[in-house]
PDB file of C-alpha atoms in Angstrom:
ATOM      1  CA  UNK A   1      36.841 -64.115 247.386  1.00  0.00           C
ATOM      2  CA  UNK A   2      33.205 -63.948 248.307  1.00  0.00           C
ATOM      3  CA  UNK A   3      30.851 -66.547 246.897  1.00  0.00           C
ATOM      4  CA  UNK A   4      28.809 -64.026 244.910  1.00  0.00           C
ATOM      5  CA  UNK A   5      31.952 -62.908 243.129  1.00  0.00           C
ATOM      6  CA  UNK A   6      32.848 -66.545 242.478  1.00  0.00           C
ATOM      7  CA  UNK A   7      29.512 -67.353 240.878  1.00  0.00           C
ATOM      8  CA  UNK A   8      29.265 -64.167 238.822  1.00  0.00           C
ATOM      9  CA  UNK A   9      32.857 -64.511 237.628  1.00  0.00           C
ATOM     10  CA  UNK A  10      32.382 -68.154 236.733  1.00  0.00           C
ATOM     11  CA  UNK A  11      29.323 -67.316 234.678  1.00  0.00           C
ATOM     12  CA  UNK A  12      31.056 -64.441 232.888  1.00  0.00           C
ATOM     13  CA  UNK A  13      34.142 -66.488 232.114  1.00  0.00           C
ATOM     14  CA  UNK A  14      31.977 -69.354 230.885  1.00  0.00           C
ATOM     15  CA  UNK A  15      30.459 -66.990 228.317  1.00  0.00           C
ATOM     16  CA  UNK A  16      33.610 -67.362 226.255  1.00  0.00           C
ATOM     17  CA  UNK A  17      32.538 -70.983 225.775  1.00  0.00           C
ATOM     18  CA  UNK A  18      28.830 -70.275 225.245  1.00  0.00           C
ATOM     19  CA  UNK A  19      28.171 -68.546 221.972  1.00  0.00           C
ATOM     20  CA  UNK A  20      29.189 -69.969 218.623  1.00  0.00           C
ATOM     21  CA  UNK A  21      30.546 -67.005 216.693  1.00  0.00           C
ATOM     22  CA  UNK A  22      31.794 -66.877 213.108  1.00  0.00           C
ATOM     23  CA  UNK A  23      35.306 -65.921 214.137  1.00  0.00           C
ATOM     24  CA  UNK A  24      37.454 -64.897 217.088  1.00  0.00           C
ATOM     25  CA  UNK A  25      38.537 -61.491 215.819  1.00  0.00           C
ATOM     26  CA  UNK A  26      36.188 -59.596 218.121  1.00  0.00           C
ATOM     27  CA  UNK A  27      37.657 -61.312 221.150  1.00  0.00           C
ATOM     28  CA  UNK A  28      40.982 -59.657 220.328  1.00  0.00           C
ATOM     29  CA  UNK A  29      39.428 -56.337 219.197  1.00  0.00           C
ATOM     30  CA  UNK A  30      40.506 -56.850 215.588  1.00  0.00           C
ATOM     31  CA  UNK A  31      38.479 -55.116 212.862  1.00  0.00           C
ATOM     32  CA  UNK A  32      39.804 -57.206 209.953  1.00  0.00           C
ATOM     33  CA  UNK A  33      41.293 -60.606 209.278  1.00  0.00           C
ATOM     34  CA  UNK A  34      44.876 -61.117 210.408  1.00  0.00           C
ATOM     35  CA  UNK A  35      47.333 -64.004 210.338  1.00  0.00           C
ATOM     36  CA  UNK A  36      48.872 -63.513 213.754  1.00  0.00           C
ATOM     37  CA  UNK A  37      49.121 -61.219 216.746  1.00  0.00           C
ATOM     38  CA  UNK A  38      52.012 -61.133 219.201  1.00  0.00           C
ATOM     39  CA  UNK A  39      51.337 -59.479 222.569  1.00  0.00           C
ATOM     40  CA  UNK A  40      54.377 -58.437 224.564  1.00  0.00           C
ATOM     41  CA  UNK A  41      54.567 -57.301 228.186  1.00  0.00           C
ATOM     42  CA  UNK A  42      56.945 -57.531 231.104  1.00  0.00           C
ATOM     43  CA  UNK A  43      54.236 -57.067 233.754  1.00  0.00           C
ATOM     44  CA  UNK A  44      50.813 -58.489 234.643  1.00  0.00           C
ATOM     45  CA  UNK A  45      50.209 -60.800 231.665  1.00  0.00           C
ATOM     46  CA  UNK A  46      52.512 -63.405 230.195  1.00  0.00           C
ATOM     47  CA  UNK A  47      53.434 -62.659 226.558  1.00  0.00           C
ATOM     48  CA  UNK A  48      51.489 -64.676 223.997  1.00  0.00           C
ATOM     49  CA  UNK A  49      51.078 -65.281 220.260  1.00  0.00           C
ATOM     50  CA  UNK A  50      47.750 -66.068 218.579  1.00  0.00           C
ATOM     51  CA  UNK A  51      47.501 -67.564 215.079  1.00  0.00           C
ATOM     52  CA  UNK A  52      44.291 -67.385 213.006  1.00  0.00           C
ATOM     53  CA  UNK A  53      42.987 -69.299 209.988  1.00  0.00           C
ATOM     54  CA  UNK A  54      41.399 -67.772 206.874  1.00  0.00           C
ATOM     55  CA  UNK A  55      38.003 -67.618 208.627  1.00  0.00           C
ATOM     56  CA  UNK A  56      39.411 -65.543 211.478  1.00  0.00           C
ATOM     57  CA  UNK A  57      39.286 -68.466 213.918  1.00  0.00           C
ATOM     58  CA  UNK A  58      42.071 -69.206 216.392  1.00  0.00           C
ATOM     59  CA  UNK A  59      44.265 -72.164 215.422  1.00  0.00           C
ATOM     60  CA  UNK A  60      46.850 -71.924 218.193  1.00  0.00           C
ATOM     61  CA  UNK A  61      47.931 -69.830 221.160  1.00  0.00           C
ATOM     62  CA  UNK A  62      51.499 -69.955 222.470  1.00  0.00           C
ATOM     63  CA  UNK A  63      52.169 -68.412 225.890  1.00  0.00           C
ATOM     64  CA  UNK A  64      55.688 -67.535 227.008  1.00  0.00           C
ATOM     65  CA  UNK A  65      57.328 -66.610 230.279  1.00  0.00           C
ATOM     66  CA  UNK A  66      58.598 -63.055 230.745  1.00  0.00           C
ATOM     67  CA  UNK A  67      62.122 -64.227 229.859  1.00  0.00           C
ATOM     68  CA  UNK A  68      60.843 -65.493 226.496  1.00  0.00           C
ATOM     69  CA  UNK A  69      60.950 -69.191 227.322  1.00  0.00           C
ATOM     70  CA  UNK A  70      58.050 -71.439 226.324  1.00  0.00           C
ATOM     71  CA  UNK A  71      55.222 -71.840 228.832  1.00  0.00           C
ATOM     72  CA  UNK A  72      52.069 -73.272 227.248  1.00  0.00           C
ATOM     73  CA  UNK A  73      50.731 -74.236 223.814  1.00  0.00           C
ATOM     74  CA  UNK A  74      47.039 -74.512 222.865  1.00  0.00           C
ATOM     75  CA  UNK A  75      45.770 -75.950 219.578  1.00  0.00           C
ATOM     76  CA  UNK A  76      42.204 -75.406 218.319  1.00  0.00           C
ATOM     77  CA  UNK A  77      40.340 -77.972 216.195  1.00  0.00           C
ATOM     78  CA  UNK A  78      37.106 -77.385 214.233  1.00  0.00           C
ATOM     79  CA  UNK A  79      34.547 -79.742 212.723  1.00  0.00           C
ATOM     80  CA  UNK A  80      33.331 -79.742 209.111  1.00  0.00           C
ATOM     81  CA  UNK A  81      30.772 -77.048 210.029  1.00  0.00           C
ATOM     82  CA  UNK A  82      33.618 -74.796 211.238  1.00  0.00           C
ATOM     83  CA  UNK A  83      32.440 -75.150 214.849  1.00  0.00           C
ATOM     84  CA  UNK A  84      35.000 -75.313 217.635  1.00  0.00           C
ATOM     85  CA  UNK A  85      35.391 -78.978 218.553  1.00  0.00           C
ATOM     86  CA  UNK A  86      38.448 -79.217 220.799  1.00  0.00           C
ATOM     87  CA  UNK A  87      41.179 -77.200 222.476  1.00  0.00           C
ATOM     88  CA  UNK A  88      44.254 -79.103 223.625  1.00  0.00           C
ATOM     89  CA  UNK A  89      46.838 -77.579 225.963  1.00  0.00           C
ATOM     90  CA  UNK A  90      50.441 -78.775 226.236  1.00  0.00           C
ATOM     91  CA  UNK A  91      52.733 -77.566 229.024  1.00  0.00           C
ATOM     92  CA  UNK A  92      56.458 -76.785 229.015  1.00  0.00           C
ATOM     93  CA  UNK A  93      57.251 -80.449 229.713  1.00  0.00           C
ATOM     94  CA  UNK A  94      55.519 -81.483 226.501  1.00  0.00           C
ATOM     95  CA  UNK A  95      52.639 -83.071 228.424  1.00  0.00           C
ATOM     96  CA  UNK A  96      48.950 -82.846 227.532  1.00  0.00           C
ATOM     97  CA  UNK A  97      47.824 -80.801 230.537  1.00  0.00           C
ATOM     98  CA  UNK A  98      44.210 -79.955 229.666  1.00  0.00           C
ATOM     99  CA  UNK A  99      41.668 -80.648 226.944  1.00  0.00           C
ATOM    100  CA  UNK A 100      38.355 -78.898 226.197  1.00  0.00           C
ATOM    101  CA  UNK A 101      35.599 -80.608 224.216  1.00  0.00           C
ATOM    102  CA  UNK A 102      32.557 -78.771 222.811  1.00  0.00           C
ATOM    103  CA  UNK A 103      29.074 -79.700 221.621  1.00  0.00           C
ATOM    104  CA  UNK A 104      26.929 -77.214 219.731  1.00  0.00           C
ATOM    105  CA  UNK A 105      23.296 -76.210 219.524  1.00  0.00           C
ATOM    106  CA  UNK A 106      22.847 -73.924 216.549  1.00  0.00           C
ATOM    107  CA  UNK A 107      24.680 -70.662 217.212  1.00  0.00           C
ATOM    108  CA  UNK A 108      25.421 -71.638 220.812  1.00  0.00           C
ATOM    109  CA  UNK A 109      27.757 -74.057 222.500  1.00  0.00           C
ATOM    110  CA  UNK A 110      25.516 -76.458 224.381  1.00  0.00           C
ATOM    111  CA  UNK A 111      28.193 -78.165 226.447  1.00  0.00           C
ATOM    112  CA  UNK A 112      31.845 -77.657 227.312  1.00  0.00           C
ATOM    113  CA  UNK A 113      33.895 -80.298 229.131  1.00  0.00           C
ATOM    114  CA  UNK A 114      37.469 -80.166 230.408  1.00  0.00           C
ATOM    115  CA  UNK A 115      39.791 -83.131 230.948  1.00  0.00           C
ATOM    116  CA  UNK A 116      43.091 -83.324 232.831  1.00  0.00           C
ATOM    117  CA  UNK A 117      46.266 -85.317 232.327  1.00  0.00           C
ATOM    118  CA  UNK A 118      44.570 -88.567 233.403  1.00  0.00           C
ATOM    119  CA  UNK A 119      41.824 -88.039 230.777  1.00  0.00           C
ATOM    120  CA  UNK A 120      39.187 -87.823 233.518  1.00  0.00           C
ATOM    121  CA  UNK A 121      36.495 -85.168 233.282  1.00  0.00           C
ATOM    122  CA  UNK A 122      37.330 -82.203 235.506  1.00  0.00           C
ATOM    123  CA  UNK A 123      34.656 -79.601 234.786  1.00  0.00           C
ATOM    124  CA  UNK A 124      31.534 -79.361 232.663  1.00  0.00           C
ATOM    125  CA  UNK A 125      29.269 -76.462 231.653  1.00  0.00           C
ATOM    126  CA  UNK A 126      25.823 -77.322 230.304  1.00  0.00           C
ATOM    127  CA  UNK A 127      24.021 -74.360 228.743  1.00  0.00           C
ATOM    128  CA  UNK A 128      20.367 -73.811 227.922  1.00  0.00           C
ATOM    129  CA  UNK A 129      19.444 -71.091 225.435  1.00  0.00           C
ATOM    130  CA  UNK A 130      16.196 -69.438 224.382  1.00  0.00           C
ATOM    131  CA  UNK A 131      17.356 -68.832 220.825  1.00  0.00           C
ATOM    132  CA  UNK A 132      18.843 -65.437 221.675  1.00  0.00           C
ATOM    133  CA  UNK A 133      20.776 -65.832 224.921  1.00  0.00           C
ATOM    134  CA  UNK A 134      22.146 -68.420 227.304  1.00  0.00           C
ATOM    135  CA  UNK A 135      19.515 -68.370 230.049  1.00  0.00           C
ATOM    136  CA  UNK A 136      20.741 -71.221 232.250  1.00  0.00           C
ATOM    137  CA  UNK A 137      24.127 -72.746 233.032  1.00  0.00           C
ATOM    138  CA  UNK A 138      24.749 -75.879 235.092  1.00  0.00           C
ATOM    139  CA  UNK A 139      28.324 -76.252 236.307  1.00  0.00           C
ATOM    140  CA  UNK A 140      29.695 -79.671 237.296  1.00  0.00           C
ATOM    141  CA  UNK A 141      32.970 -80.298 239.085  1.00  0.00           C
ATOM    142  CA  UNK A 142      34.389 -83.827 238.787  1.00  0.00           C
ATOM    143  CA  UNK A 143      30.983 -85.089 237.707  1.00  0.00           C
ATOM    144  CA  UNK A 144      28.973 -83.527 240.521  1.00  0.00           C
ATOM    145  CA  UNK A 145      26.639 -80.578 240.140  1.00  0.00           C
ATOM    146  CA  UNK A 146      28.279 -77.600 241.830  1.00  0.00           C
ATOM    147  CA  UNK A 147      26.014 -74.643 241.048  1.00  0.00           C
ATOM    148  CA  UNK A 148      23.304 -73.443 238.643  1.00  0.00           C
ATOM    149  CA  UNK A 149      22.901 -69.914 237.293  1.00  0.00           C
ATOM    150  CA  UNK A 150      19.834 -68.495 235.563  1.00  0.00           C
ATOM    151  CA  UNK A 151      19.526 -65.212 233.678  1.00  0.00           C
ATOM    152  CA  UNK A 152      16.422 -63.097 233.116  1.00  0.00           C
ATOM    153  CA  UNK A 153      17.080 -60.732 230.201  1.00  0.00           C
ATOM    154  CA  UNK A 154      15.386 -57.362 229.783  1.00  0.00           C
ATOM    155  CA  UNK A 155      16.840 -55.241 226.993  1.00  0.00           C
ATOM    156  CA  UNK A 156      20.532 -54.583 227.644  1.00  0.00           C
ATOM    157  CA  UNK A 157      20.319 -55.925 231.194  1.00  0.00           C
ATOM    158  CA  UNK A 158      19.800 -59.214 232.940  1.00  0.00           C
ATOM    159  CA  UNK A 159      19.404 -60.460 236.480  1.00  0.00           C
ATOM    160  CA  UNK A 160      21.549 -63.477 237.289  1.00  0.00           C
ATOM    161  CA  UNK A 161      20.735 -65.786 240.178  1.00  0.00           C
ATOM    162  CA  UNK A 162      22.965 -68.581 241.418  1.00  0.00           C
ATOM    163  CA  UNK A 163      22.075 -71.563 243.591  1.00  0.00           C
ATOM    164  CA  UNK A 164      24.100 -74.519 244.800  1.00  0.00           C
ATOM    165  CA  UNK A 165      23.382 -78.162 244.037  1.00  0.00           C
ATOM    166  CA  UNK A 166      20.739 -78.254 246.794  1.00  0.00           C
ATOM    167  CA  UNK A 167      18.949 -75.216 245.384  1.00  0.00           C
ATOM    168  CA  UNK A 168      20.151 -72.917 248.164  1.00  0.00           C
ATOM    169  CA  UNK A 169      20.765 -69.317 247.017  1.00  0.00           C
ATOM    170  CA  UNK A 170      24.377 -68.284 246.522  1.00  0.00           C
ATOM    171  CA  UNK A 171      23.794 -64.772 245.268  1.00  0.00           C
ATOM    172  CA  UNK A 172      22.159 -62.472 242.789  1.00  0.00           C
ATOM    173  CA  UNK A 173      23.518 -59.744 240.550  1.00  0.00           C
ATOM    174  CA  UNK A 174      22.198 -57.231 238.049  1.00  0.00           C
ATOM    175  CA  UNK A 175      24.310 -57.069 234.908  1.00  0.00           C
ATOM    176  CA  UNK A 176      24.152 -54.381 232.239  1.00  0.00           C
ATOM    177  CA  UNK A 177      26.055 -55.053 229.057  1.00  0.00           C
ATOM    178  CA  UNK A 178      27.572 -53.085 226.188  1.00  0.00           C
ATOM    179  CA  UNK A 179      26.358 -54.214 222.743  1.00  0.00           C
ATOM    180  CA  UNK A 180      26.595 -57.961 223.509  1.00  0.00           C
ATOM    181  CA  UNK A 181      25.855 -59.865 226.700  1.00  0.00           C
ATOM    182  CA  UNK A 182      29.435 -61.163 226.997  1.00  0.00           C
ATOM    183  CA  UNK A 183      30.720 -57.582 227.427  1.00  0.00           C
ATOM    184  CA  UNK A 184      29.486 -56.321 230.821  1.00  0.00           C
ATOM    185  CA  UNK A 185      29.412 -52.593 231.549  1.00  0.00           C
ATOM    186  CA  UNK A 186      27.999 -52.875 235.088  1.00  0.00           C
ATOM    187  CA  UNK A 187      27.705 -55.726 237.570  1.00  0.00           C
ATOM    188  CA  UNK A 188      26.000 -54.929 240.846  1.00  0.00           C
ATOM    189  CA  UNK A 189      25.288 -57.357 243.676  1.00  0.00           C
ATOM    190  CA  UNK A 190      25.243 -57.488 247.446  1.00  0.00           C
ATOM    191  CA  UNK A 191      29.036 -57.793 247.654  1.00  0.00           C
ATOM    192  CA  UNK A 192      30.082 -56.533 244.240  1.00  0.00           C
ATOM    193  CA  UNK A 193      29.824 -53.278 242.330  1.00  0.00           C
ATOM    194  CA  UNK A 194      31.846 -53.146 239.124  1.00  0.00           C
ATOM    195  CA  UNK A 195      31.710 -50.678 236.231  1.00  0.00           C
ATOM    196  CA  UNK A 196      33.404 -50.829 232.828  1.00  0.00           C
ATOM    197  CA  UNK A 197      33.331 -48.009 230.270  1.00  0.00           C
ATOM    198  CA  UNK A 198      34.012 -48.625 226.563  1.00  0.00           C
ATOM    199  CA  UNK A 199      34.879 -46.376 223.642  1.00  0.00           C
ATOM    200  CA  UNK A 200      33.209 -46.357 220.213  1.00  0.00           C
ATOM    201  CA  UNK A 201      35.478 -49.223 219.093  1.00  0.00           C
ATOM    202  CA  UNK A 202      34.242 -51.363 221.989  1.00  0.00           C
ATOM    203  CA  UNK A 203      37.565 -51.174 223.818  1.00  0.00           C
ATOM    204  CA  UNK A 204      37.538 -50.725 227.599  1.00  0.00           C
ATOM    205  CA  UNK A 205      38.802 -47.306 228.655  1.00  0.00           C
ATOM    206  CA  UNK A 206      37.994 -47.481 232.384  1.00  0.00           C
ATOM    207  CA  UNK A 207      37.144 -50.143 234.931  1.00  0.00           C
ATOM    208  CA  UNK A 208      36.141 -49.690 238.545  1.00  0.00           C
ATOM    209  CA  UNK A 209      36.280 -52.654 240.907  1.00  0.00           C
ATOM    210  CA  UNK A 210      38.104 -54.933 238.461  1.00  0.00           C
ATOM    211  CA  UNK A 211      41.121 -55.141 236.155  1.00  0.00           C
ATOM    212  CA  UNK A 212      40.753 -56.165 232.514  1.00  0.00           C
ATOM    213  CA  UNK A 213      43.178 -58.332 230.557  1.00  0.00           C
ATOM    214  CA  UNK A 214      44.150 -57.551 226.959  1.00  0.00           C
ATOM    215  CA  UNK A 215      41.270 -59.782 225.816  1.00  0.00           C
ATOM    216  CA  UNK A 216      38.769 -57.993 228.062  1.00  0.00           C
ATOM    217  CA  UNK A 217      38.523 -60.751 230.654  1.00  0.00           C
ATOM    218  CA  UNK A 218      37.819 -59.728 234.241  1.00  0.00           C
ATOM    219  CA  UNK A 219      40.450 -60.253 236.912  1.00  0.00           C
ATOM    220  CA  UNK A 220      40.895 -59.055 240.464  1.00  0.00           C
ATOM    221  CA  UNK A 221      43.949 -57.405 242.009  1.00  0.00           C
ATOM    222  CA  UNK A 222      44.957 -57.174 245.645  1.00  0.00           C
ATOM    223  CA  UNK A 223      45.112 -53.353 245.559  1.00  0.00           C
ATOM    224  CA  UNK A 224      41.609 -52.743 244.173  1.00  0.00           C
ATOM    225  CA  UNK A 225      40.294 -51.581 247.520  1.00  0.00           C
ATOM    226  CA  UNK A 226      43.043 -48.970 247.716  1.00  0.00           C
ATOM    227  CA  UNK A 227      43.022 -48.152 243.990  1.00  0.00           C
ATOM    228  CA  UNK A 228      39.627 -49.183 242.610  1.00  0.00           C
ATOM    229  CA  UNK A 229      39.966 -47.648 239.131  1.00  0.00           C
ATOM    230  CA  UNK A 230      42.019 -48.550 236.090  1.00  0.00           C
ATOM    231  CA  UNK A 231      42.298 -46.454 232.926  1.00  0.00           C
ATOM    232  CA  UNK A 232      43.278 -47.841 229.520  1.00  0.00           C
ATOM    233  CA  UNK A 233      44.610 -45.813 226.585  1.00  0.00           C
ATOM    234  CA  UNK A 234      45.612 -47.052 223.119  1.00  0.00           C
ATOM    235  CA  UNK A 235      47.742 -46.398 220.075  1.00  0.00           C
ATOM    236  CA  UNK A 236      46.647 -47.753 216.687  1.00  0.00           C
ATOM    237  CA  UNK A 237      48.155 -48.902 213.400  1.00  0.00           C
ATOM    238  CA  UNK A 238      47.019 -47.911 209.901  1.00  0.00           C
ATOM    239  CA  UNK A 239      44.235 -50.510 209.971  1.00  0.00           C
ATOM    240  CA  UNK A 240      42.732 -49.031 213.132  1.00  0.00           C
ATOM    241  CA  UNK A 241      43.751 -51.966 215.350  1.00  0.00           C
ATOM    242  CA  UNK A 242      45.437 -51.195 218.653  1.00  0.00           C
ATOM    243  CA  UNK A 243      49.156 -51.907 218.882  1.00  0.00           C
ATOM    244  CA  UNK A 244      49.834 -50.414 222.335  1.00  0.00           C
ATOM    245  CA  UNK A 245      47.767 -50.307 225.526  1.00  0.00           C
ATOM    246  CA  UNK A 246      48.805 -48.332 228.585  1.00  0.00           C
ATOM    247  CA  UNK A 247      47.231 -49.017 231.985  1.00  0.00           C
ATOM    248  CA  UNK A 248      47.206 -46.344 234.682  1.00  0.00           C
ATOM    249  CA  UNK A 249      45.528 -45.650 238.019  1.00  0.00           C
ATOM    250  CA  UNK A 250      44.346 -42.178 237.001  1.00  0.00           C
ATOM    251  CA  UNK A 251      42.954 -40.760 233.769  1.00  0.00           C
ATOM    252  CA  UNK A 252      45.940 -39.476 231.805  1.00  0.00           C
ATOM    253  CA  UNK A 253      48.258 -40.663 234.569  1.00  0.00           C
ATOM    254  CA  UNK A 254      51.596 -42.423 234.328  1.00  0.00           C
ATOM    255  CA  UNK A 255      51.325 -45.981 233.044  1.00  0.00           C
ATOM    256  CA  UNK A 256      52.184 -48.785 235.432  1.00  0.00           C
ATOM    257  CA  UNK A 257      51.899 -51.371 232.658  1.00  0.00           C
ATOM    258  CA  UNK A 258      52.234 -51.230 228.856  1.00  0.00           C
ATOM    259  CA  UNK A 259      51.181 -53.937 226.418  1.00  0.00           C
ATOM    260  CA  UNK A 260      52.371 -53.948 222.812  1.00  0.00           C
ATOM    261  CA  UNK A 261      50.944 -55.887 219.885  1.00  0.00           C
ATOM    262  CA  UNK A 262      52.653 -56.884 216.673  1.00  0.00           C
ATOM    263  CA  UNK A 263      50.004 -57.697 214.058  1.00  0.00           C
ATOM    264  CA  UNK A 264      50.852 -59.695 210.935  1.00  0.00           C
ATOM    265  CA  UNK A 265      48.224 -59.231 208.230  1.00  0.00           C
TER     266      UNK A 265
END
């Protein structure tokens, strides 16, 4: 994977730990409060169950293997201001495999740190905001500065530049976003050109140059050069929340993967 893709991806994925939102419903494209969602699939993504509290915040995520056996369990803890404080992940052996700790700065997460089994810091994101957006992110790996990204926002677009610890350029990309800056609709750089189209509900209906998970996260597939596009179609329940997503290589084509959601209200 080319270094520009690495830096852009890292910054986009870090956005999930940047902004302090009131709840997590938007992350799962839910338009009302729910108790639980169960996502089932036999391809691409491991099945998982997400439980929410009365504020619409995640309390736990349980991931299973395709045969239904337990794989991973995450628990979410909040402080007395209802801000995310910690995520703890336990593996199938019952061991604490990873822990995330968060510090906040108003509506933003100022710092996110991860710890491994030995309780040593593994990774750290330090964010600087201008009151509206995260404009700078410093990423540390095992305590050492690894790269720095800066963003220059103009309307629904921003230019992101990345440099290494010595200040040497790693890459630059122009990012256009849909509604919020954690939902990119176009990323264009020297070695990357990705487009995502959304419907009126904010659900992705097409991606070119990337594959999207059921939570809208960006992932790469080995056949993207041969088949650069993915199309996503949905079925909905009576509340207007999607309960089935079909992925295909062509618009209206045969699905190569189907995801189903059971939603408990």
